[in-house]
Amino acid sequence: NAGVTQTPKFQVLKTGQSMTLQCAQDMNHEYMSWYRQDPGMGLRLIHYSVGAGITDQGEVPNGYNVSRSTTEDFPLRLLSAAPSQTSVYFCASSYFWTGGKTFFGQGTRLTVV
Amino acid sequence: QQQVKQSPQSLIVQKGGISIINCAYENTAFDYFPWYQQFPGKGPALLIAIRPDVSEKKEGRFTISFNKSAKQFSLHIMDSQPGDSATYFCAAHGGFRNDMRFGAGTRLTVKP
């Protein structure tokens, strides 16, 4: 099993550009989520999905879109990048929604200039 | 507002010593409390977790102590080793969105 795979690992964007961060898991997990990690802030939930076709907003959803067409994939789209979106982004998945072992990807370091 | 408060921000411990990291939460609907370990350039990895029906859980050198009435829980690392040097995050799961809220993290350095 590869676990949770994120691409790309690094990305530099100009303000106003859009891009998609890819996330795939091969553990057949129903629950997937996206977090951003900023110094002194821990990890904050952006969006999550409890299954294919179902998504919902987390704590900091503004400026991001998600979709879940398959169990395996959960891409995160930045619509119009802003410097405030400079962060490290982590995708995560778990079997249970109600609390259980959560697996994280290696992260994507995004810089918006 | 941060629903899970973690302290200290950084911690330096001698090899063989005990590392203690504390967390406090506000929402009594939280029902699962994991600790994550993160090495530089890597994603967080689950270290140990507890549910509020027990007051302590031990796995090897790692122990979670949980105080439901005080809404506090802590991670104790016994016989700390240089390989334990990492950032540790506490988290709480549950609540309105049934999601996971993280503390701000503690950077642990274990000196040889």
PDB file of C-alpha atoms in Angstrom, chain A residues 31 35 37 40-45 48 57-59 90 96-107, chain B residues 1-2 9 31-32 36 38 41-46 51 87 89 93 97-105:
ATOM      1  CA  TYR A  31     -13.246   9.740   5.111  1.00  0.00           C
ATOM      2  CA  TYR A  35      -5.569  20.535   6.245  1.00  0.00           C
ATOM      3  CA  GLN A  37      -0.360  23.832   8.493  1.00  0.00           C
ATOM      4  CA  GLY A  40       2.025  28.380  15.570  1.00  0.00           C
ATOM      5  CA  MET A  41      -1.428  27.380  14.271  1.00  0.00           C
ATOM      6  CA  GLY A  42      -1.270  23.623  14.170  1.00  0.00           C
ATOM      7  CA  LEU A  43      -3.306  22.008  11.413  1.00  0.00           C
ATOM      8  CA  ARG A  44      -6.604  23.538  10.373  1.00  0.00           C
ATOM      9  CA  LEU A  45      -9.290  21.689   8.459  1.00  0.00           C
ATOM     10  CA  TYR A  48     -13.593  17.076   4.190  1.00  0.00           C
ATOM     11  CA  GLN A  57     -16.556  22.735   4.680  1.00  0.00           C
ATOM     12  CA  GLY A  58     -14.117  22.707   7.542  1.00  0.00           C
ATOM     13  CA  GLU A  59     -12.706  25.491   9.641  1.00  0.00           C
ATOM     14  CA  PHE A  90      -1.799  17.906   4.052  1.00  0.00           C
ATOM     15  CA  PHE A  96     -13.964   5.837  10.359  1.00  0.00           C
ATOM     16  CA  TRP A  97     -15.437   9.292  10.427  1.00  0.00           C
ATOM     17  CA  THR A  98     -16.057   9.066  14.136  1.00  0.00           C
ATOM     18  CA  GLY A  99     -12.443   9.087  15.196  1.00  0.00           C
ATOM     19  CA  GLY A 100      -9.839   6.511  14.374  1.00  0.00           C
ATOM     20  CA  LYS A 101      -6.396   6.189  12.940  1.00  0.00           C
ATOM     21  CA  THR A 102      -5.880   8.978  10.430  1.00  0.00           C
ATOM     22  CA  PHE A 103      -3.162   8.696   7.800  1.00  0.00           C
ATOM     23  CA  PHE A 104      -1.531  11.814   6.409  1.00  0.00           C
ATOM     24  CA  GLY A 105       0.239  12.405   3.128  1.00  0.00           C
ATOM     25  CA  GLN A 106       3.730  13.878   2.930  1.00  0.00           C
ATOM     26  CA  GLY A 107       2.429  17.374   2.320  1.00  0.00           C
TER      27      GLY A 107
ATOM     28  CA  GLN B   1     -10.667  30.664  18.381  1.00  0.00           C
ATOM     29  CA  GLN B   2      -8.387  27.748  19.084  1.00  0.00           C
ATOM     30  CA  GLN B   9       5.557  25.666  22.383  1.00  0.00           C
ATOM     31  CA  ASP B  31     -14.722  12.114  22.170  1.00  0.00           C
ATOM     32  CA  TYR B  32     -11.363  11.027  20.773  1.00  0.00           C
ATOM     33  CA  TYR B  36       0.581  12.978  16.430  1.00  0.00           C
ATOM     34  CA  GLN B  38       5.779  14.910  12.943  1.00  0.00           C
ATOM     35  CA  GLY B  41       9.347  17.297   5.812  1.00  0.00           C
ATOM     36  CA  LYS B  42       6.906  14.543   6.744  1.00  0.00           C
ATOM     37  CA  GLY B  43       3.227  14.341   7.462  1.00  0.00           C
ATOM     38  CA  PRO B  44       1.965  13.805  11.013  1.00  0.00           C
ATOM     39  CA  ALA B  45       1.787  10.185  12.157  1.00  0.00           C
ATOM     40  CA  LEU B  46      -0.493   8.856  14.870  1.00  0.00           C
ATOM     41  CA  ARG B  51     -11.112   8.054  24.516  1.00  0.00           C
ATOM     42  CA  THR B  87       7.011  18.205  16.685  1.00  0.00           C
ATOM     43  CA  PHE B  89       0.484  17.747  18.108  1.00  0.00           C
ATOM     44  CA  HIS B  93     -12.135  14.781  17.490  1.00  0.00           C
ATOM     45  CA  ARG B  97     -18.736  18.964  12.419  1.00  0.00           C
ATOM     46  CA  ASN B  98     -17.376  15.729  13.883  1.00  0.00           C
ATOM     47  CA  ASP B  99     -13.966  16.892  12.731  1.00  0.00           C
ATOM     48  CA  MET B 100     -10.522  16.982  14.305  1.00  0.00           C
ATOM     49  CA  ARG B 101      -9.065  20.113  15.920  1.00  0.00           C
ATOM     50  CA  PHE B 102      -5.329  20.350  16.511  1.00  0.00           C
ATOM     51  CA  GLY B 103      -3.206  22.104  19.064  1.00  0.00           C
ATOM     52  CA  ALA B 104      -0.511  24.477  17.845  1.00  0.00           C
ATOM     53  CA  GLY B 105       2.259  21.915  18.311  1.00  0.00           C
TER      54      GLY B 105
END
